[in-house]
């Protein structure tokens, strides 16, 4: 063999393993940078070298605040949560979802409905059903060894994470075969309301970390060091109307939709007030929705088992005794504004509907009419109406939650590291408020808390790069959520875009997504990637690899018939 051919052969032989190694390295980089899955491996474990002789102050004691407090308890000797709502600190808030009765609401269109009353005044969606992705269950199990036992004691529901998603009528493929070949099933998720999850989390945190301190009050100011590079104390107006300065070594804004951190920073750094305000971007998706909680009708589960709901498991039909989410309709705003879902929770059956500038059905008959009006490539399956019919015996017992979401916002803190104190951080809705239609808000908070844990294992809050590092990591892991939600919302003609943007922004992304949505109904490999990205278990970049791009192009050129 000529020497030249030998060299070419040797290079070719080296190229294959080199490409494989490069591919694996790139994949590892994507997971490490754009997901929090690697940080889950150390979550809940003792800090190397022991806890810091330091104090963490968390402003806000709702879900993101509680998650953060639990993470901080592994790193700080003292953890203080500032909670503005007194009831949230009571024993009743841990014992279970507390409603105080019901009231009748008369609507402008002449329809009345019954809704629950409660004491959780600062959480707008307290009565709403929330969607939880698989990452959240992994997060809670890592932090709380008693999680499954407590869930069982409260009769909350954990089931394989299958939302039976139909995107514009095309049923998404779920990766059952992929898991079954390993002797596993789909990763688990909780199926319950926001109020049930909140009570559960309060109980778990209290049991695991009795040393965490709670103060009823509101953060009003940040005290900075003389060079302005560190927060030294948080001023809190307590329930006795006095102001108390809490000395701290790290402060976390978990104030949710209030996004109080930006206001506190603007007061603490008045010379940078204008620049700080520019960090916040908001738009209005005009998202209206309603949900109805029905008690479980007699013989519901037995009769439901007789309804054939297609599935990708071995049996080819949903095992409704094991799976708890019966149907989800995902829409494309360029085609229709309506979404719909039907699910179980520990209290019965929940039916939700809504969308961009959508009507909000308030009773069972309106839910049927709403489902019939949905437009897509294929109609809503008939078994959906059979499930609704099973609720007829309790049609008059439903409790309604009606909501209008008129603002989504993001604060780009990662762009302001030159201004921010290096021990100030924020996550959850205090950084990014997403359209609730996508059901990602609470899992997003668990990703933020996991990212904080990972950052604290590499940097102490005394490090000048601590805040910058955390906020950059958080942005990398969450900016895809913001972009996907916002650009999808811009496809609805009623959305009011952010200042300086137009609804034409993201046109290519919407086109790509619409083609991808057709693929996940027929291509198992693409559907599996889509599923794991949606479960917060894989980076969204995997949906634009050369292989997927090629399949999208083929689908665009030769579209699958409706």
Short mmCIF file of C-alpha atoms in Angstrom, two decimals, residues 34-475:
data_model
loop_
_atom_site.label_atom_id
_atom_site.label_comp_id
_atom_site.label_asym_id
_atom_site.label_seq_id
_atom_site.Cartn_x
_atom_site.Cartn_y
_atom_site.Cartn_z
CA UNK A 34 -28.15 24.23 29.94
CA UNK A 35 -29.73 21.82 32.43
CA UNK A 36 -29.46 21.31 36.18
CA UNK A 37 -29.39 17.50 35.93
CA UNK A 38 -25.70 17.23 36.89
CA UNK A 39 -26.27 19.37 40.00
CA UNK A 40 -28.98 16.93 41.12
CA UNK A 41 -26.22 14.40 41.87
CA UNK A 42 -24.98 16.39 44.88
CA UNK A 43 -28.30 17.93 45.93
CA UNK A 44 -29.17 17.22 49.56
CA UNK A 45 -25.69 16.03 50.49
CA UNK A 46 -23.62 17.67 53.26
CA UNK A 47 -21.38 20.50 52.21
CA UNK A 48 -17.71 19.57 51.90
CA UNK A 49 -15.87 21.08 54.86
CA UNK A 50 -19.07 21.72 56.77
CA UNK A 51 -21.53 24.59 56.78
CA UNK A 52 -20.41 28.17 56.36
CA UNK A 53 -20.41 30.31 59.46
CA UNK A 54 -22.71 32.70 57.66
CA UNK A 55 -26.33 33.83 57.30
CA UNK A 56 -28.61 33.58 54.28
CA UNK A 57 -31.71 35.77 54.12
CA UNK A 58 -34.47 34.73 51.73
CA UNK A 59 -37.07 37.35 50.86
CA UNK A 60 -40.31 35.49 50.21
CA UNK A 61 -41.50 32.22 51.72
CA UNK A 62 -43.65 30.74 49.01
CA UNK A 63 -42.57 27.77 46.87
CA UNK A 64 -39.32 29.22 45.48
CA UNK A 65 -38.46 30.61 48.91
CA UNK A 66 -39.07 27.28 50.64
CA UNK A 67 -36.98 25.41 48.08
CA UNK A 68 -34.19 27.93 48.51
CA UNK A 69 -34.34 27.76 52.31
CA UNK A 70 -33.98 23.98 52.21
CA UNK A 71 -30.96 24.21 49.86
CA UNK A 72 -29.36 26.94 51.97
CA UNK A 73 -29.73 24.84 55.12
CA UNK A 74 -27.01 22.54 53.74
CA UNK A 75 -24.60 25.45 53.32
CA UNK A 76 -25.31 28.10 56.00
CA UNK A 77 -25.40 27.85 59.76
CA UNK A 78 -28.25 30.36 59.83
CA UNK A 79 -31.11 30.64 57.34
CA UNK A 80 -33.85 33.26 57.69
CA UNK A 81 -37.03 33.42 55.58
CA UNK A 82 -38.93 36.71 55.43
CA UNK A 83 -42.61 36.00 54.70
CA UNK A 84 -45.12 38.86 54.31
CA UNK A 85 -48.23 36.71 54.83
CA UNK A 86 -48.82 35.65 58.43
CA UNK A 87 -51.11 32.73 57.59
CA UNK A 88 -48.34 31.08 55.53
CA UNK A 89 -46.32 30.67 58.74
CA UNK A 90 -49.12 28.97 60.66
CA UNK A 91 -49.53 25.28 61.44
CA UNK A 92 -52.65 25.29 59.23
CA UNK A 93 -50.51 26.18 56.20
CA UNK A 94 -48.58 22.94 56.68
CA UNK A 95 -51.48 20.70 57.55
CA UNK A 96 -53.07 20.84 54.12
CA UNK A 97 -54.76 23.04 51.54
CA UNK A 98 -57.07 25.20 53.59
CA UNK A 99 -60.24 26.61 52.11
CA UNK A 100 -62.63 28.56 54.30
CA UNK A 101 -65.82 27.86 52.37
CA UNK A 102 -67.28 28.90 49.05
CA UNK A 103 -68.86 31.94 47.49
CA UNK A 104 -70.99 32.56 44.41
CA UNK A 105 -69.62 34.70 41.58
CA UNK A 106 -71.98 36.43 39.15
CA UNK A 107 -70.34 37.08 35.79
CA UNK A 108 -71.06 39.89 33.35
CA UNK A 109 -72.43 37.39 30.85
CA UNK A 110 -75.05 36.19 33.28
CA UNK A 111 -73.43 32.90 34.33
CA UNK A 112 -72.88 32.26 38.02
CA UNK A 113 -70.48 29.78 39.54
CA UNK A 114 -69.20 28.58 42.90
CA UNK A 115 -65.59 29.13 43.89
CA UNK A 116 -63.61 28.29 47.00
CA UNK A 117 -62.46 30.92 49.47
CA UNK A 118 -59.12 30.79 51.23
CA UNK A 119 -56.58 32.79 53.25
CA UNK A 120 -53.62 32.72 50.84
CA UNK A 121 -54.20 36.26 49.62
CA UNK A 122 -50.80 36.90 48.00
CA UNK A 123 -50.77 33.93 45.61
CA UNK A 124 -53.08 34.60 42.70
CA UNK A 125 -53.11 31.06 41.35
CA UNK A 126 -53.38 29.37 44.75
CA UNK A 127 -56.58 27.55 43.72
CA UNK A 128 -55.33 26.55 40.29
CA UNK A 129 -54.14 23.15 39.18
CA UNK A 130 -50.45 23.21 38.27
CA UNK A 131 -48.45 20.99 35.95
CA UNK A 132 -45.23 19.52 37.34
CA UNK A 133 -42.48 18.05 35.21
CA UNK A 134 -40.33 15.03 36.10
CA UNK A 135 -37.41 17.19 37.27
CA UNK A 136 -39.45 18.49 40.21
CA UNK A 137 -39.99 14.98 41.60
CA UNK A 138 -36.26 14.20 41.32
CA UNK A 139 -35.51 17.48 43.11
CA UNK A 140 -37.92 16.79 45.98
CA UNK A 141 -36.76 13.21 46.43
CA UNK A 142 -33.13 14.34 46.59
CA UNK A 143 -33.83 16.93 49.28
CA UNK A 144 -36.39 15.08 51.37
CA UNK A 145 -35.88 11.38 52.24
CA UNK A 146 -39.46 11.27 53.57
CA UNK A 147 -40.97 12.71 50.39
CA UNK A 148 -42.66 9.54 49.11
CA UNK A 149 -43.91 8.57 52.56
CA UNK A 150 -45.41 12.01 53.16
CA UNK A 151 -47.00 12.04 49.71
CA UNK A 152 -48.59 8.68 50.46
CA UNK A 153 -49.83 9.84 53.87
CA UNK A 154 -51.51 12.84 52.24
CA UNK A 155 -52.93 10.66 49.48
CA UNK A 156 -51.38 12.83 46.81
CA UNK A 157 -50.91 11.25 43.42
CA UNK A 158 -47.61 10.30 41.79
CA UNK A 159 -47.78 8.67 38.36
CA UNK A 160 -45.70 8.23 35.21
CA UNK A 161 -45.26 11.61 33.55
CA UNK A 162 -47.55 11.16 30.56
CA UNK A 163 -49.77 14.14 29.76
CA UNK A 164 -51.30 12.50 26.66
CA UNK A 165 -50.44 15.61 24.68
CA UNK A 166 -52.18 16.28 21.37
CA UNK A 167 -50.52 19.17 19.53
CA UNK A 168 -53.12 20.70 17.23
CA UNK A 169 -54.78 17.29 17.26
CA UNK A 170 -51.74 15.09 16.55
CA UNK A 171 -50.95 12.81 19.50
CA UNK A 172 -47.35 13.05 20.63
CA UNK A 173 -45.42 9.78 20.95
CA UNK A 174 -44.19 8.99 24.46
CA UNK A 175 -40.91 7.03 25.00
CA UNK A 176 -42.44 3.98 26.70
CA UNK A 177 -40.43 1.48 24.63
CA UNK A 178 -37.19 3.29 25.45
CA UNK A 179 -37.87 2.89 29.17
CA UNK A 180 -39.43 -0.58 28.95
CA UNK A 181 -36.27 -2.00 27.34
CA UNK A 182 -34.47 -0.99 30.55
CA UNK A 183 -37.17 -2.50 32.73
CA UNK A 184 -38.39 0.97 33.72
CA UNK A 185 -41.37 3.19 33.13
CA UNK A 186 -41.63 6.91 32.40
CA UNK A 187 -40.21 9.16 35.13
CA UNK A 188 -42.77 10.07 37.81
CA UNK A 189 -44.52 13.37 38.44
CA UNK A 190 -46.95 14.78 40.97
CA UNK A 191 -50.55 15.32 39.96
CA UNK A 192 -52.08 17.81 42.37
CA UNK A 193 -53.01 21.44 42.89
CA UNK A 194 -50.73 24.30 43.81
CA UNK A 195 -52.20 24.56 47.30
CA UNK A 196 -51.62 20.86 48.03
CA UNK A 197 -48.00 21.10 46.87
CA UNK A 198 -47.39 24.18 48.98
CA UNK A 199 -48.71 22.51 52.14
CA UNK A 200 -46.59 19.45 51.38
CA UNK A 201 -43.44 21.49 50.88
CA UNK A 202 -43.97 23.48 54.10
CA UNK A 203 -44.31 20.23 56.01
CA UNK A 204 -41.20 18.69 54.44
CA UNK A 205 -39.04 21.76 55.05
CA UNK A 206 -40.19 22.11 58.65
CA UNK A 207 -39.45 18.44 59.38
CA UNK A 208 -36.07 18.37 57.63
CA UNK A 209 -34.82 21.79 58.77
CA UNK A 210 -36.38 22.84 62.10
CA UNK A 211 -33.56 25.37 62.60
CA UNK A 212 -34.71 27.60 59.72
CA UNK A 213 -36.03 30.89 61.12
CA UNK A 214 -39.17 32.58 59.80
CA UNK A 215 -40.00 36.25 60.22
CA UNK A 216 -43.39 37.73 59.39
CA UNK A 217 -42.57 40.93 57.56
CA UNK A 218 -41.63 42.64 54.31
CA UNK A 219 -38.16 43.47 53.03
CA UNK A 220 -37.97 47.23 52.56
CA UNK A 221 -34.29 48.05 51.98
CA UNK A 222 -30.86 46.59 51.36
CA UNK A 223 -27.86 47.86 53.34
CA UNK A 224 -24.65 47.81 51.29
CA UNK A 225 -20.98 47.78 52.23
CA UNK A 226 -19.05 51.03 51.80
CA UNK A 227 -17.80 49.94 48.38
CA UNK A 228 -21.30 48.88 47.31
CA UNK A 229 -20.15 45.38 46.38
CA UNK A 230 -21.95 43.46 49.11
CA UNK A 231 -25.30 43.43 50.86
CA UNK A 232 -24.58 43.56 54.58
CA UNK A 233 -28.17 43.61 55.87
CA UNK A 234 -31.80 43.43 54.81
CA UNK A 235 -34.20 45.87 56.46
CA UNK A 236 -37.52 44.22 57.30
CA UNK A 237 -40.74 45.87 58.42
CA UNK A 238 -42.19 43.36 60.85
CA UNK A 239 -45.81 42.71 61.81
CA UNK A 240 -45.37 45.09 64.76
CA UNK A 241 -44.58 47.91 62.27
CA UNK A 242 -40.99 48.12 63.50
CA UNK A 243 -37.99 47.91 61.18
CA UNK A 244 -35.40 45.24 61.87
CA UNK A 245 -32.04 44.95 60.12
CA UNK A 246 -31.09 41.34 59.43
CA UNK A 247 -27.33 40.98 59.03
CA UNK A 248 -26.59 38.64 56.12
CA UNK A 249 -23.88 37.14 53.95
CA UNK A 250 -26.21 36.30 51.06
CA UNK A 251 -29.66 37.58 50.11
CA UNK A 252 -32.04 35.82 47.72
CA UNK A 253 -35.06 37.49 46.12
CA UNK A 254 -37.90 34.95 46.01
CA UNK A 255 -40.74 37.48 46.13
CA UNK A 256 -42.42 36.06 43.05
CA UNK A 257 -44.51 38.29 40.85
CA UNK A 258 -43.75 41.26 43.11
CA UNK A 259 -40.15 41.11 41.86
CA UNK A 260 -39.20 43.22 44.86
CA UNK A 261 -35.48 42.69 44.39
CA UNK A 262 -35.32 45.17 41.53
CA UNK A 263 -37.03 47.83 43.63
CA UNK A 264 -34.75 47.16 46.61
CA UNK A 265 -31.66 47.44 44.42
CA UNK A 266 -32.88 50.68 42.84
CA UNK A 267 -33.29 52.21 46.30
CA UNK A 268 -29.94 50.90 47.50
CA UNK A 269 -28.10 52.07 44.35
CA UNK A 270 -30.00 55.22 43.26
CA UNK A 271 -27.31 56.21 40.77
CA UNK A 272 -28.02 53.00 38.83
CA UNK A 273 -31.81 53.13 39.11
CA UNK A 274 -32.44 53.86 35.43
CA UNK A 275 -30.01 51.19 34.29
CA UNK A 276 -31.59 48.63 36.62
CA UNK A 277 -35.08 49.33 35.32
CA UNK A 278 -33.90 48.63 31.77
CA UNK A 279 -33.14 45.06 32.84
CA UNK A 280 -36.85 44.26 33.04
CA UNK A 281 -38.71 43.23 29.88
CA UNK A 282 -42.44 42.52 29.90
CA UNK A 283 -45.23 41.74 27.46
CA UNK A 284 -48.93 40.87 27.70
CA UNK A 285 -50.11 37.52 26.27
CA UNK A 286 -53.71 38.14 27.39
CA UNK A 287 -53.92 34.63 28.76
CA UNK A 288 -57.34 33.79 30.18
CA UNK A 289 -58.25 30.40 31.59
CA UNK A 290 -60.57 28.57 33.94
CA UNK A 291 -60.48 25.31 35.83
CA UNK A 292 -63.24 23.31 37.47
CA UNK A 293 -62.66 20.90 40.35
CA UNK A 294 -65.19 18.09 40.45
CA UNK A 295 -65.51 15.57 43.28
CA UNK A 296 -64.95 12.00 42.16
CA UNK A 297 -68.25 10.58 40.88
CA UNK A 298 -69.33 7.17 42.11
CA UNK A 299 -67.79 4.38 40.00
CA UNK A 300 -65.81 6.94 37.99
CA UNK A 301 -62.58 4.96 37.84
CA UNK A 302 -64.33 1.71 36.93
CA UNK A 303 -66.28 3.38 34.12
CA UNK A 304 -63.22 5.32 32.95
CA UNK A 305 -61.31 2.05 32.57
CA UNK A 306 -63.86 1.00 29.96
CA UNK A 307 -63.00 4.01 27.75
CA UNK A 308 -60.20 3.25 25.33
CA UNK A 309 -57.59 6.00 25.46
CA UNK A 310 -54.65 5.30 23.07
CA UNK A 311 -51.16 5.03 24.55
CA UNK A 312 -47.65 4.08 23.43
CA UNK A 313 -47.23 1.49 26.18
CA UNK A 314 -47.22 -2.27 25.50
CA UNK A 315 -50.98 -2.54 25.86
CA UNK A 316 -51.61 0.25 23.36
CA UNK A 317 -54.13 1.91 25.65
CA UNK A 318 -53.84 4.03 28.76
CA UNK A 319 -53.90 2.23 32.09
CA UNK A 320 -56.15 4.76 33.84
CA UNK A 321 -55.61 3.05 37.18
CA UNK A 322 -51.94 3.98 36.97
CA UNK A 323 -51.92 7.10 34.82
CA UNK A 324 -53.60 10.21 36.15
CA UNK A 325 -53.60 12.69 33.29
CA UNK A 326 -56.17 11.78 30.70
CA UNK A 327 -55.84 14.41 27.98
CA UNK A 328 -54.07 17.62 26.98
CA UNK A 329 -54.68 19.70 23.89
CA UNK A 330 -51.75 21.88 22.89
CA UNK A 331 -52.54 24.50 20.31
CA UNK A 332 -50.74 26.66 17.78
CA UNK A 333 -51.86 30.28 18.26
CA UNK A 334 -51.80 30.87 14.51
CA UNK A 335 -54.55 28.24 14.18
CA UNK A 336 -56.59 28.57 17.36
CA UNK A 337 -56.42 30.11 20.81
CA UNK A 338 -57.92 27.27 22.87
CA UNK A 339 -56.27 24.66 25.09
CA UNK A 340 -57.90 21.95 27.20
CA UNK A 341 -56.87 19.31 29.73
CA UNK A 342 -58.49 16.70 31.98
CA UNK A 343 -56.65 15.19 34.94
CA UNK A 344 -57.02 13.47 38.30
CA UNK A 345 -55.87 14.86 41.59
CA UNK A 346 -56.39 13.65 45.14
CA UNK A 347 -59.66 15.55 45.46
CA UNK A 348 -61.34 14.33 42.28
CA UNK A 349 -61.17 15.35 38.62
CA UNK A 350 -59.93 18.68 37.29
CA UNK A 351 -60.93 20.09 33.90
CA UNK A 352 -59.06 23.14 32.65
CA UNK A 353 -59.45 25.31 29.55
CA UNK A 354 -58.24 28.63 28.22
CA UNK A 355 -55.83 30.38 25.94
CA UNK A 356 -54.95 33.68 24.33
CA UNK A 357 -57.83 36.15 24.86
CA UNK A 358 -59.94 33.03 25.30
CA UNK A 359 -63.43 32.48 26.58
CA UNK A 360 -63.43 30.77 29.98
CA UNK A 361 -65.91 27.90 30.33
CA UNK A 362 -67.54 27.90 33.76
CA UNK A 363 -69.57 24.69 33.87
CA UNK A 364 -69.60 21.21 32.38
CA UNK A 365 -71.81 22.08 29.43
CA UNK A 366 -69.61 25.05 28.53
CA UNK A 367 -66.57 22.75 28.72
CA UNK A 368 -68.22 20.44 26.18
CA UNK A 369 -69.02 23.34 23.86
CA UNK A 370 -65.51 24.70 24.27
CA UNK A 371 -63.97 21.33 23.36
CA UNK A 372 -66.20 21.04 20.27
CA UNK A 373 -65.10 24.51 19.12
CA UNK A 374 -61.37 23.73 19.23
CA UNK A 375 -59.72 23.84 15.80
CA UNK A 376 -56.75 21.76 14.73
CA UNK A 377 -55.36 19.38 12.14
CA UNK A 378 -57.58 16.74 13.74
CA UNK A 379 -60.61 17.12 16.02
CA UNK A 380 -60.67 16.56 19.75
CA UNK A 381 -61.00 12.75 20.22
CA UNK A 382 -64.45 11.45 21.08
CA UNK A 383 -63.19 9.74 24.22
CA UNK A 384 -62.68 13.23 25.71
CA UNK A 385 -66.43 13.81 25.60
CA UNK A 386 -67.04 10.38 27.11
CA UNK A 387 -64.84 11.37 30.06
CA UNK A 388 -66.76 14.64 30.44
CA UNK A 389 -70.00 12.67 30.39
CA UNK A 390 -68.80 10.64 33.38
CA UNK A 391 -68.77 13.90 35.37
CA UNK A 392 -72.46 14.56 34.76
CA UNK A 393 -73.58 13.17 38.16
CA UNK A 394 -71.47 15.84 39.91
CA UNK A 395 -71.94 18.60 37.31
CA UNK A 396 -73.50 20.93 39.88
CA UNK A 397 -70.79 20.33 42.47
CA UNK A 398 -67.84 21.80 40.58
CA UNK A 399 -65.80 24.64 42.07
CA UNK A 400 -64.43 27.10 39.52
CA UNK A 401 -61.17 29.02 39.41
CA UNK A 402 -61.08 31.78 36.78
CA UNK A 403 -57.89 33.65 35.93
CA UNK A 404 -56.59 36.39 33.67
CA UNK A 405 -52.82 36.69 33.29
CA UNK A 406 -51.90 40.05 31.82
CA UNK A 407 -48.15 40.22 32.23
CA UNK A 408 -45.13 38.03 31.59
CA UNK A 409 -41.75 39.46 32.50
CA UNK A 410 -38.07 38.74 32.79
CA UNK A 411 -35.31 40.62 34.59
CA UNK A 412 -31.94 40.17 32.89
CA UNK A 413 -29.85 40.36 36.07
CA UNK A 414 -26.99 38.51 34.39
CA UNK A 415 -26.35 41.63 32.29
CA UNK A 416 -25.71 43.82 35.31
CA UNK A 417 -22.88 42.10 37.21
CA UNK A 418 -20.92 45.36 37.24
CA UNK A 419 -23.74 46.98 39.23
CA UNK A 420 -25.11 44.23 41.43
CA UNK A 421 -23.73 43.37 44.87
CA UNK A 422 -21.92 40.07 44.47
CA UNK A 423 -23.96 38.31 47.20
CA UNK A 424 -27.39 39.29 45.82
CA UNK A 425 -29.20 36.69 43.72
CA UNK A 426 -32.76 35.99 42.61
CA UNK A 427 -34.70 33.16 40.98
CA UNK A 428 -38.22 31.88 40.37
CA UNK A 429 -40.93 34.32 39.33
CA UNK A 430 -38.90 37.15 40.87
CA UNK A 431 -36.66 36.80 37.79
CA UNK A 432 -38.98 35.30 35.19
CA UNK A 433 -42.76 35.15 35.09
CA UNK A 434 -43.83 32.79 32.31
CA UNK A 435 -47.15 32.27 30.59
CA UNK A 436 -48.86 29.65 32.82
CA UNK A 437 -50.23 27.86 29.75
CA UNK A 438 -46.89 26.08 29.47
CA UNK A 439 -47.01 24.87 33.09
CA UNK A 440 -43.30 25.41 33.80
CA UNK A 441 -43.21 27.93 36.66
CA UNK A 442 -42.77 25.66 39.67
CA UNK A 443 -40.29 23.31 38.02
CA UNK A 444 -38.38 26.42 36.92
CA UNK A 445 -38.07 27.35 40.61
CA UNK A 446 -36.68 23.92 41.47
CA UNK A 447 -34.09 24.34 38.69
CA UNK A 448 -33.12 27.69 40.24
CA UNK A 449 -32.72 26.15 43.70
CA UNK A 450 -30.68 23.26 42.27
CA UNK A 451 -28.47 25.73 40.41
CA UNK A 452 -27.93 27.63 43.66
CA UNK A 453 -26.85 24.43 45.40
CA UNK A 454 -24.37 23.65 42.63
CA UNK A 455 -22.98 27.19 42.70
CA UNK A 456 -22.56 27.14 46.48
CA UNK A 457 -20.53 23.94 46.18
CA UNK A 458 -18.03 25.77 43.95
CA UNK A 459 -18.19 29.34 45.26
CA UNK A 460 -18.89 30.75 48.69
CA UNK A 461 -21.02 33.90 48.83
CA UNK A 462 -17.88 35.76 49.95
CA UNK A 463 -16.34 35.19 46.53
CA UNK A 464 -16.52 38.24 44.26
CA UNK A 465 -17.76 36.03 41.41
CA UNK A 466 -20.51 34.26 43.34
CA UNK A 467 -23.53 36.30 42.25
CA UNK A 468 -22.29 36.68 38.69
CA UNK A 469 -21.70 32.94 38.38
CA UNK A 470 -25.11 31.95 39.73
CA UNK A 471 -27.05 34.45 37.61
CA UNK A 472 -25.19 33.42 34.45
CA UNK A 473 -25.81 29.73 35.11
CA UNK A 474 -29.47 30.41 35.84
CA UNK A 475 -29.84 32.43 32.63
#
